Amino acid sequence: MNKQLFAKTRMLVATILLMLSGAIAALAQQSATATIEGIVTDPNNAVVVGAKVTARNVDTGFTREITTDTSGLYRLTALQPGTYALSASGTGFAENKFGNVTLTVGQKLNLDLSLRVNVSETITITDVAPVVETTRTNVAGSVGEQQVASLPVNGRNFLDFATLTAGVVRDPRLGDLSFGGQRGTFNSLQIDGVDNNNNFFGQALGRTGSGRAPYQFSQDAVQEFQVNTNSFSAEFGHAAGGTINVITKSGTNDFHGTAFEFFRDASLNAKRPNFLAARNGLVPIKEPYHFHQFGGNIGGPIKKDRAFFFFNYDGQRNTRPITMSLGQVAPADAASQKGLQLLTPFVQNYTLGFDQDVYLGKFDWQVDEANRLSFRYNGQRFTGRNLENSGAQSAQEHSGNSNVKTNSYTVQLNTSFTPRLLNELRALVAYDEEPGQANTDNAEGNISQGGSTVLVIGRNSFSPRYTNEDKYQFVNNVSYFAGKHSLKGGVDVIIEKIENFFPGNFGGRYFFQSTNGYAEFANHLDATSTGYRRVTRYQQSFAGDGTTGALTQPNFNEYGFFVQDDWRAKNNLTINLGLRYDVQTMKRPPAFNPSATLAAAGLSTLQFHNDLDNIAPRAGLAWSPKDRLVIRAAYGLFYGRTPAIALGTAHSNNGINVIGVTLSNVQLPFVYPNRFANLDAIRALGGTLAVPDIFIFDKNYQQPYTQQGNLGFEYALTRDVAVGATYLYVKGTNLSRTRDLNLLAPVTATIPVTGGPTLSFLRHPGATSPTRPVAGFGRISQFEGSADSNYNALALTFKKRFSKSFSVDASYTWSKVIDNTPDQTSVVVGGGDDAKQAQGSFRLSDDRGLGGSDVPHRFVLNGLWSLDYAKNMKGAARAILHGWELGGILQISSNIPLNEVLGVDLNNDGNNRTDRSPTVGRNTIRGDRIETVDLRVTKTFGFKEDKVRVQFIGELFNAFNHLNYGNTFGGAYLQTTRYRVNGLNTATANLATRTDFLDPRSVPNDGQRIGQLALKIIF
């Protein structure tokens, strides 16, 4: 055994022994509960030993109690979020009733209680419960039930509320969030204390918010959630970025429910800017648009104080039109006009559909005083009509439905062995099926004219496909309250069973790309033409003999263990000490490419390394030197996941699973849309095997991790108002990236700018394409942990909780992200994934610059205002003036940075998506700021003493119609190409400055003002 392995093994054994010696078994992930703690004193401010403190949930009757220790300390842990009535009593004291206090998910509320001898009335503490959590050490923000229910959110995906938290921004990858400058794949979403991530794609289950399925859980089924942004405790694992902890609603002792309908139409919207139309002297138009979202829920008791149910349904029907057009005008010759005649039937407008149904059912049972059982089912059915591929030059038959079907089943058993010893047992079974269908089985046909696409017909190159993920999770948690120490320990096991089928080019692809593609397409189909059956290029792929072809099973397991001690060192000082161990064991690639040239280069498609030494210590403190002030500091290590999409790519893209064949300038034995039946048939025609591009893992691959730290304070100005300032630090190490190894070292070259200087750059050897040192292969893309990042931020916060009819939350984040192009999802050669890589595979330092999620300035303000001033009026005046509520969100931020790109492969590495202008660094362009105001106005009518309420809601997103230039999927919001490259790969190559550099190109979909109307019934 070598010394390094021995050292790692010794460290692992020591860690396991340390965990076992704690004599406490189990929690994993983050707590989906809350804690109340404090000191009980008498009228003389002396601590009361043995006082009994009781918390009773006013909605369900659930009761927990504990006695104070020798220091007068009580701690009630593992409480479900909700409203609790507190009471306390002790020797010589009657029962003191302290009224109600509301707990939110993940909250650690410090609440000191003072007992009185003579008690004649309830002591109300609701209004004086501290607005500052003086024992919490991590940086986190919560979005409460009132905010979820009353603030406007475009699309009603509750996860969008996470951007209200300081330090959280949109990730450049569509639908993801960035915490601490990290990519969205490093985050973890927890629903009711269990994992809710699609660990193949590295996104939420169902890939919600990524441009397809809008959400997996209805907003009306979510009670509240907590956003953990920095230095969370050892309970939290599998996340090097942030963790979002969500609690769904439950039934109570009262029957309650809602029914709702949200409606949008183009008539409610502003006109969407169309830059091409503006350049042609046309005015923007209102694009056809129709949106319905409807549903409801009901919950109540099965048996009072014992058993409860809750059911929620949410449906959405959403359509968007695709207006077809031919990309280039057909020449006047007879063959071209015939080609136009043949293609015209494919140019038919069609509709994209976003139809979804979401279901949630929940059952809670207080079995006895010691045991509480909960079961939750959530189902999602999404039909994305024609979402596989769409666009003005993409025919409807070139698309297909992108569907999503998820089912998740969760069981939780909470057991109180004693008032100080608690156990939480959770289990999850989840299924995520995401098939992509095809509208036709015809081969794909690409028709171009003069180098530009005219039309694409037939089956798209990657459908039908599917990705299925089966997830099984077991979590157990034991908490023990031992005086000033609150101990926890845990185990978390996740088993991922995955099947991914991605048949790229298996359906055959025709390219009619001569100077006159119209004529080539017509002649190909014309038996009397001399160009009969001719194509510029034909491609088709096949499964390799004895392999699974395009089907992979990149399974993996995750194991997490932790111990945590929340130590109340002094009444005003809490210290958190924790240690966590995370491991992800990934399935080794099953197929071996026996290439001698690979072996000679020291490379293997089987090389793989499971990183087993991921030990993560964490520490934090919360010190309250004076009343209403807390100073927090924390530091820790946090290990992230490797998405299985990288593992699956290494399984199938090995040069033998998938065999690609290309025919160039050939007359086929058949006409479009036919294809070859097998590999031998295409070989017989002289087809050449495509040089394979393969993916491998670094043989010393390490799991990515971050070091997170914070230092800050929070101060309560009043009972309801708090301000805070926090410095945030995140350093990423071993961050994943994809890098091409099969290149010769670059050499210095020069190119002149017309009318300007001569610029130098690095270029890989090769005449018109790179010389590949490992013969017989194109790119050899290695997944490795060679990237890093640094994030520094100052977050300023202001919070006024809801009182006196209004609430306000505001934050300003000043931050900077520096990295060198980390990414975990560059898995396709030659497409949009190429843009995720570094410009130079051998000069990674050249890519060190602003991170893709760098947003130096971000201000967020949200508030609710209940105009309840007419509640004492009567008759018509009360009906008109009473029941109004305003809600709004203001967000102002810097735009994300962009690269100054060339659009051609100047450095000759085979990737034309990463080449920047010579001498220009990474992400040097930034457009105007992003500014949005979203507003909601609600008018509520009460009936039957307000037991039934009817709400009329009007919402405006981007209410002032501010023109926000922002990234669209696959494109930049500005023209980022400064130079045209003339004569590439010739001795006379030169750069010519473009006149449209930095011109605006696009705004996001729904970037204009959007109106929405709603009706909601609450009982």
Short mmCIF file of N, CA, C and O in Angstrom, two decimals, residues 519-609:
data_model
loop_
_atom_site.label_atom_id
_atom_site.label_comp_id
_atom_site.label_asym_id
_atom_site.label_seq_id
_atom_site.Cartn_x
_atom_site.Cartn_y
_atom_site.Cartn_z
N ALA A 519 -31.46 23.91 -55.36
CA ALA A 519 -31.33 23.09 -56.56
C ALA A 519 -30.81 21.70 -56.22
O ALA A 519 -31.26 20.70 -56.79
N GLU A 520 -29.86 21.60 -55.30
CA GLU A 520 -29.33 20.30 -54.94
C GLU A 520 -30.41 19.41 -54.35
O GLU A 520 -30.47 18.21 -54.65
N PHE A 521 -31.29 19.97 -53.54
CA PHE A 521 -32.37 19.18 -52.95
C PHE A 521 -33.32 18.70 -54.05
O PHE A 521 -33.73 17.53 -54.06
N ALA A 522 -33.67 19.59 -54.99
CA ALA A 522 -34.57 19.19 -56.08
C ALA A 522 -33.94 18.14 -56.97
O ALA A 522 -34.58 17.14 -57.34
N ASN A 523 -32.66 18.33 -57.33
CA ASN A 523 -31.99 17.38 -58.20
C ASN A 523 -31.83 16.01 -57.53
O ASN A 523 -31.88 14.97 -58.20
N HIS A 524 -31.60 16.01 -56.23
CA HIS A 524 -31.46 14.75 -55.51
C HIS A 524 -32.70 13.88 -55.66
O HIS A 524 -32.62 12.65 -55.75
N LEU A 525 -33.88 14.51 -55.71
CA LEU A 525 -35.14 13.78 -55.79
C LEU A 525 -35.60 13.56 -57.23
O LEU A 525 -36.60 12.87 -57.45
N ASP A 526 -34.87 14.14 -58.21
CA ASP A 526 -35.29 14.11 -59.61
C ASP A 526 -34.55 13.00 -60.35
O ASP A 526 -33.34 13.09 -60.57
N ALA A 527 -35.26 11.96 -60.76
CA ALA A 527 -34.63 10.81 -61.42
C ALA A 527 -34.05 11.16 -62.78
O ALA A 527 -33.19 10.44 -63.30
N THR A 528 -34.49 12.25 -63.40
CA THR A 528 -34.00 12.62 -64.72
C THR A 528 -32.78 13.53 -64.66
O THR A 528 -32.19 13.86 -65.67
N SER A 529 -32.42 13.94 -63.47
CA SER A 529 -31.32 14.89 -63.33
C SER A 529 -29.99 14.17 -63.27
O SER A 529 -29.88 13.05 -62.77
N THR A 530 -28.95 14.83 -63.78
CA THR A 530 -27.60 14.23 -63.72
C THR A 530 -27.08 14.20 -62.29
O THR A 530 -26.14 13.47 -61.99
N GLY A 531 -27.65 15.00 -61.41
CA GLY A 531 -27.24 15.00 -60.01
C GLY A 531 -28.11 14.12 -59.15
O GLY A 531 -28.20 14.32 -57.95
N TYR A 532 -28.75 13.12 -59.79
CA TYR A 532 -29.69 12.24 -59.09
C TYR A 532 -29.05 11.62 -57.86
O TYR A 532 -27.98 11.04 -57.92
N ARG A 533 -29.73 11.78 -56.74
CA ARG A 533 -29.34 11.19 -55.47
C ARG A 533 -28.07 11.80 -54.86
O ARG A 533 -27.59 11.33 -53.84
N ARG A 534 -27.53 12.82 -55.44
CA ARG A 534 -26.31 13.41 -54.91
C ARG A 534 -26.61 14.25 -53.67
O ARG A 534 -27.61 14.94 -53.60
N VAL A 535 -25.70 14.18 -52.67
CA VAL A 535 -25.77 15.04 -51.50
C VAL A 535 -24.37 15.57 -51.22
O VAL A 535 -23.36 14.94 -51.56
N THR A 536 -24.31 16.76 -50.60
CA THR A 536 -23.03 17.31 -50.20
C THR A 536 -22.39 16.44 -49.13
O THR A 536 -21.19 16.15 -49.16
N ARG A 537 -23.22 16.01 -48.18
CA ARG A 537 -22.70 15.17 -47.09
C ARG A 537 -23.85 14.36 -46.50
O ARG A 537 -24.99 14.83 -46.42
N TYR A 538 -23.52 13.14 -46.09
CA TYR A 538 -24.49 12.28 -45.40
C TYR A 538 -23.80 11.70 -44.18
O TYR A 538 -22.66 11.23 -44.26
N GLN A 539 -24.51 11.67 -43.02
CA GLN A 539 -23.96 11.12 -41.79
C GLN A 539 -24.96 10.15 -41.17
O GLN A 539 -26.18 10.35 -41.26
N GLN A 540 -24.43 9.12 -40.56
CA GLN A 540 -25.27 8.21 -39.79
C GLN A 540 -24.40 7.49 -38.77
O GLN A 540 -23.22 7.21 -39.03
N SER A 541 -24.96 7.23 -37.60
CA SER A 541 -24.23 6.53 -36.54
C SER A 541 -24.91 5.21 -36.23
O SER A 541 -26.13 5.04 -36.43
N PHE A 542 -24.10 4.29 -35.70
CA PHE A 542 -24.58 2.94 -35.39
C PHE A 542 -23.99 2.50 -34.06
O PHE A 542 -22.93 2.96 -33.64
N ALA A 543 -24.68 1.56 -33.42
CA ALA A 543 -24.15 0.98 -32.19
C ALA A 543 -23.01 0.03 -32.52
O ALA A 543 -23.09 -0.76 -33.46
N GLY A 544 -21.93 0.13 -31.78
CA GLY A 544 -20.80 -0.76 -31.98
C GLY A 544 -21.14 -2.18 -31.60
O GLY A 544 -21.96 -2.43 -30.69
N ASP A 545 -20.50 -3.13 -32.28
CA ASP A 545 -20.77 -4.55 -32.01
C ASP A 545 -20.46 -4.89 -30.55
O ASP A 545 -19.40 -4.53 -30.02
N GLY A 546 -21.41 -5.57 -29.92
CA GLY A 546 -21.20 -6.02 -28.56
C GLY A 546 -21.27 -4.93 -27.51
O GLY A 546 -20.85 -5.15 -26.36
N THR A 547 -21.79 -3.76 -27.87
CA THR A 547 -21.90 -2.66 -26.91
C THR A 547 -23.36 -2.27 -26.73
O THR A 547 -24.24 -2.74 -27.45
N THR A 548 -23.61 -1.40 -25.78
CA THR A 548 -24.97 -0.88 -25.56
C THR A 548 -25.26 0.33 -26.42
O THR A 548 -26.34 0.93 -26.29
N GLY A 549 -24.32 0.70 -27.30
CA GLY A 549 -24.55 1.82 -28.21
C GLY A 549 -24.80 3.12 -27.49
O GLY A 549 -24.01 3.55 -26.65
N ALA A 550 -25.92 3.75 -27.81
CA ALA A 550 -26.25 5.05 -27.23
C ALA A 550 -26.92 4.95 -25.87
O ALA A 550 -27.26 5.97 -25.28
N LEU A 551 -27.11 3.75 -25.36
CA LEU A 551 -27.74 3.56 -24.06
C LEU A 551 -26.66 3.40 -22.99
O LEU A 551 -25.76 2.56 -23.12
N THR A 552 -26.75 4.20 -21.95
CA THR A 552 -25.80 4.10 -20.84
C THR A 552 -26.56 4.00 -19.53
O THR A 552 -27.72 4.41 -19.42
N GLN A 553 -25.88 3.49 -18.52
CA GLN A 553 -26.43 3.38 -17.16
C GLN A 553 -25.39 3.94 -16.17
O GLN A 553 -24.73 3.19 -15.46
N PRO A 554 -25.27 5.26 -16.12
CA PRO A 554 -24.25 5.88 -15.25
C PRO A 554 -24.71 5.96 -13.80
O PRO A 554 -24.91 7.04 -13.23
N ASN A 555 -24.87 4.79 -13.17
CA ASN A 555 -25.38 4.73 -11.81
C ASN A 555 -24.32 5.21 -10.82
O ASN A 555 -23.11 5.11 -11.07
N PHE A 556 -24.78 5.70 -9.69
CA PHE A 556 -23.86 6.03 -8.61
C PHE A 556 -24.61 5.99 -7.28
O PHE A 556 -25.84 6.07 -7.24
N ASN A 557 -23.84 5.88 -6.21
CA ASN A 557 -24.37 5.92 -4.85
C ASN A 557 -23.69 7.06 -4.09
O ASN A 557 -22.54 7.40 -4.37
N GLU A 558 -24.41 7.61 -3.13
CA GLU A 558 -23.85 8.64 -2.27
C GLU A 558 -24.05 8.24 -0.81
O GLU A 558 -25.11 7.72 -0.44
N TYR A 559 -23.02 8.50 -0.01
CA TYR A 559 -23.07 8.20 1.41
C TYR A 559 -22.59 9.43 2.17
O TYR A 559 -21.55 10.00 1.84
N GLY A 560 -23.36 9.82 3.16
CA GLY A 560 -22.98 10.97 3.96
C GLY A 560 -23.10 10.65 5.45
O GLY A 560 -24.06 9.99 5.88
N PHE A 561 -22.11 11.09 6.22
CA PHE A 561 -22.11 10.91 7.67
C PHE A 561 -21.69 12.23 8.31
O PHE A 561 -20.84 12.94 7.76
N PHE A 562 -22.27 12.54 9.45
CA PHE A 562 -21.83 13.76 10.13
C PHE A 562 -22.06 13.67 11.63
O PHE A 562 -22.88 12.88 12.12
N VAL A 563 -21.31 14.48 12.35
CA VAL A 563 -21.58 14.75 13.76
C VAL A 563 -21.56 16.26 13.93
O VAL A 563 -20.82 16.97 13.25
N GLN A 564 -22.40 16.74 14.84
CA GLN A 564 -22.55 18.18 15.03
C GLN A 564 -22.82 18.46 16.50
O GLN A 564 -23.61 17.76 17.15
N ASP A 565 -22.17 19.49 17.01
CA ASP A 565 -22.40 19.92 18.39
C ASP A 565 -22.70 21.41 18.37
O ASP A 565 -21.85 22.22 18.00
N ASP A 566 -23.93 21.77 18.74
CA ASP A 566 -24.29 23.17 18.95
C ASP A 566 -24.16 23.44 20.44
O ASP A 566 -24.98 23.01 21.25
N TRP A 567 -23.10 24.14 20.78
CA TRP A 567 -22.69 24.32 22.17
C TRP A 567 -23.01 25.72 22.64
O TRP A 567 -22.50 26.70 22.09
N ARG A 568 -23.89 25.81 23.65
CA ARG A 568 -24.23 27.09 24.27
C ARG A 568 -23.16 27.38 25.32
O ARG A 568 -23.35 27.15 26.51
N ALA A 569 -21.98 27.86 24.85
CA ALA A 569 -20.84 28.04 25.74
C ALA A 569 -21.16 29.03 26.85
O ALA A 569 -20.74 28.86 28.00
N LYS A 570 -21.86 30.10 26.49
CA LYS A 570 -22.34 31.07 27.45
C LYS A 570 -23.75 31.45 27.04
O LYS A 570 -24.22 31.11 25.95
N ASN A 571 -24.41 32.19 27.91
CA ASN A 571 -25.76 32.60 27.57
C ASN A 571 -25.80 33.42 26.29
O ASN A 571 -26.79 33.42 25.56
N ASN A 572 -24.70 34.13 25.99
CA ASN A 572 -24.67 34.98 24.81
C ASN A 572 -23.69 34.50 23.76
O ASN A 572 -23.32 35.23 22.85
N LEU A 573 -23.25 33.23 23.88
CA LEU A 573 -22.27 32.70 22.93
C LEU A 573 -22.62 31.27 22.58
O LEU A 573 -22.69 30.40 23.44
N THR A 574 -22.86 31.04 21.28
CA THR A 574 -23.12 29.71 20.77
C THR A 574 -22.01 29.33 19.79
O THR A 574 -21.66 30.12 18.90
N ILE A 575 -21.47 28.13 19.95
CA ILE A 575 -20.41 27.64 19.08
C ILE A 575 -20.90 26.37 18.40
O ILE A 575 -21.40 25.45 19.06
N ASN A 576 -20.79 26.32 17.08
CA ASN A 576 -21.16 25.13 16.31
C ASN A 576 -19.89 24.45 15.81
O ASN A 576 -19.05 25.09 15.17
N LEU A 577 -19.74 23.20 16.14
CA LEU A 577 -18.61 22.40 15.67
C LEU A 577 -19.16 21.17 14.97
O LEU A 577 -20.03 20.48 15.51
N GLY A 578 -18.66 20.90 13.76
CA GLY A 578 -19.17 19.76 13.03
C GLY A 578 -18.12 19.13 12.14
O GLY A 578 -17.11 19.75 11.80
N LEU A 579 -18.38 17.90 11.77
CA LEU A 579 -17.51 17.16 10.87
C LEU A 579 -18.39 16.31 9.97
O LEU A 579 -19.27 15.60 10.45
N ARG A 580 -18.14 16.39 8.67
CA ARG A 580 -18.95 15.65 7.71
C ARG A 580 -18.05 14.87 6.76
O ARG A 580 -16.94 15.31 6.43
N TYR A 581 -18.57 13.71 6.34
CA TYR A 581 -17.88 12.91 5.34
C TYR A 581 -18.87 12.59 4.23
O TYR A 581 -19.95 12.06 4.49
N ASP A 582 -18.51 12.96 3.01
CA ASP A 582 -19.35 12.69 1.83
C ASP A 582 -18.56 11.88 0.82
O ASP A 582 -17.37 12.18 0.57
N VAL A 583 -19.19 10.90 0.21
CA VAL A 583 -18.55 10.15 -0.85
C VAL A 583 -19.58 9.84 -1.93
O VAL A 583 -20.74 9.54 -1.63
N GLN A 584 -19.15 9.94 -3.17
CA GLN A 584 -19.96 9.60 -4.33
C GLN A 584 -19.22 8.50 -5.09
O GLN A 584 -18.14 8.73 -5.64
N THR A 585 -19.78 7.30 -5.10
CA THR A 585 -19.14 6.18 -5.79
C THR A 585 -19.83 5.98 -7.13
O THR A 585 -21.00 5.61 -7.19
N MET A 586 -19.09 6.25 -8.20
CA MET A 586 -19.65 6.22 -9.55
C MET A 586 -19.25 4.95 -10.28
O MET A 586 -18.15 4.42 -10.10
N LYS A 587 -20.16 4.49 -11.11
CA LYS A 587 -19.96 3.26 -11.86
C LYS A 587 -18.86 3.44 -12.91
O LYS A 587 -18.88 4.38 -13.69
N ARG A 588 -17.93 2.52 -12.91
CA ARG A 588 -16.83 2.58 -13.85
C ARG A 588 -17.33 2.34 -15.28
O ARG A 588 -18.24 1.52 -15.49
N PRO A 589 -16.78 3.04 -16.28
CA PRO A 589 -17.20 2.77 -17.67
C PRO A 589 -17.06 1.30 -18.01
O PRO A 589 -16.02 0.67 -17.73
N PRO A 590 -18.11 0.66 -18.59
CA PRO A 590 -18.08 -0.79 -18.79
C PRO A 590 -17.32 -1.25 -20.02
O PRO A 590 -16.92 -2.41 -20.10
N ALA A 591 -17.15 -0.36 -21.02
CA ALA A 591 -16.53 -0.78 -22.28
C ALA A 591 -15.12 -0.22 -22.39
O ALA A 591 -14.84 0.91 -21.98
N PHE A 592 -14.24 -1.02 -22.99
CA PHE A 592 -12.83 -0.66 -23.11
C PHE A 592 -12.46 -0.51 -24.58
O PHE A 592 -12.73 -1.40 -25.40
N ASN A 593 -11.85 0.61 -24.91
CA ASN A 593 -11.34 0.83 -26.26
C ASN A 593 -9.88 0.36 -26.28
O ASN A 593 -9.03 0.97 -25.63
N PRO A 594 -9.57 -0.70 -27.03
CA PRO A 594 -8.23 -1.27 -26.98
C PRO A 594 -7.20 -0.55 -27.85
O PRO A 594 -6.16 -1.14 -28.18
N SER A 595 -7.47 0.68 -28.22
CA SER A 595 -6.58 1.40 -29.13
C SER A 595 -5.15 1.41 -28.60
O SER A 595 -4.88 1.81 -27.46
N ALA A 596 -4.21 1.05 -29.48
CA ALA A 596 -2.79 1.06 -29.11
C ALA A 596 -2.28 2.48 -28.97
O ALA A 596 -1.40 2.76 -28.14
N THR A 597 -2.82 3.40 -29.79
CA THR A 597 -2.34 4.79 -29.70
C THR A 597 -2.79 5.44 -28.40
O THR A 597 -2.07 6.26 -27.82
N LEU A 598 -3.99 5.08 -27.93
CA LEU A 598 -4.41 5.58 -26.62
C LEU A 598 -3.50 5.05 -25.52
O LEU A 598 -3.06 5.79 -24.64
N ALA A 599 -3.21 3.75 -25.59
CA ALA A 599 -2.36 3.15 -24.57
C ALA A 599 -0.96 3.77 -24.59
O ALA A 599 -0.37 4.02 -23.53
N ALA A 600 -0.46 4.04 -25.80
CA ALA A 600 0.87 4.64 -25.90
C ALA A 600 0.91 6.04 -25.29
O ALA A 600 1.95 6.48 -24.80
N ALA A 601 -0.22 6.72 -25.34
CA ALA A 601 -0.31 8.06 -24.75
C ALA A 601 -0.62 8.03 -23.26
O ALA A 601 -0.77 9.08 -22.63
N GLY A 602 -0.74 6.83 -22.71
CA GLY A 602 -1.04 6.70 -21.28
C GLY A 602 -2.49 6.99 -20.95
O GLY A 602 -2.80 7.36 -19.81
N LEU A 603 -3.39 6.79 -21.93
CA LEU A 603 -4.81 7.08 -21.73
C LEU A 603 -5.62 5.81 -21.88
O LEU A 603 -5.25 4.89 -22.60
N SER A 604 -6.76 5.79 -21.20
CA SER A 604 -7.64 4.62 -21.27
C SER A 604 -9.06 5.07 -21.05
O SER A 604 -9.35 5.94 -20.21
N THR A 605 -9.99 4.46 -21.80
CA THR A 605 -11.41 4.78 -21.60
C THR A 605 -11.94 4.17 -20.31
O THR A 605 -13.08 4.46 -19.91
N LEU A 606 -11.14 3.31 -19.67
CA LEU A 606 -11.55 2.73 -18.39
C LEU A 606 -10.99 3.48 -17.20
O LEU A 606 -11.33 3.16 -16.06
N GLN A 607 -10.09 4.45 -17.46
CA GLN A 607 -9.46 5.11 -16.32
C GLN A 607 -10.51 5.89 -15.54
O GLN A 607 -11.33 6.60 -16.10
N PHE A 608 -10.49 5.71 -14.24
CA PHE A 608 -11.52 6.31 -13.39
C PHE A 608 -11.03 6.31 -11.96
O PHE A 608 -10.24 5.46 -11.57
N HIS A 609 -11.53 7.26 -11.19
CA HIS A 609 -11.09 7.35 -9.80
C HIS A 609 -12.24 7.84 -8.95
O HIS A 609 -12.80 8.91 -9.19
#
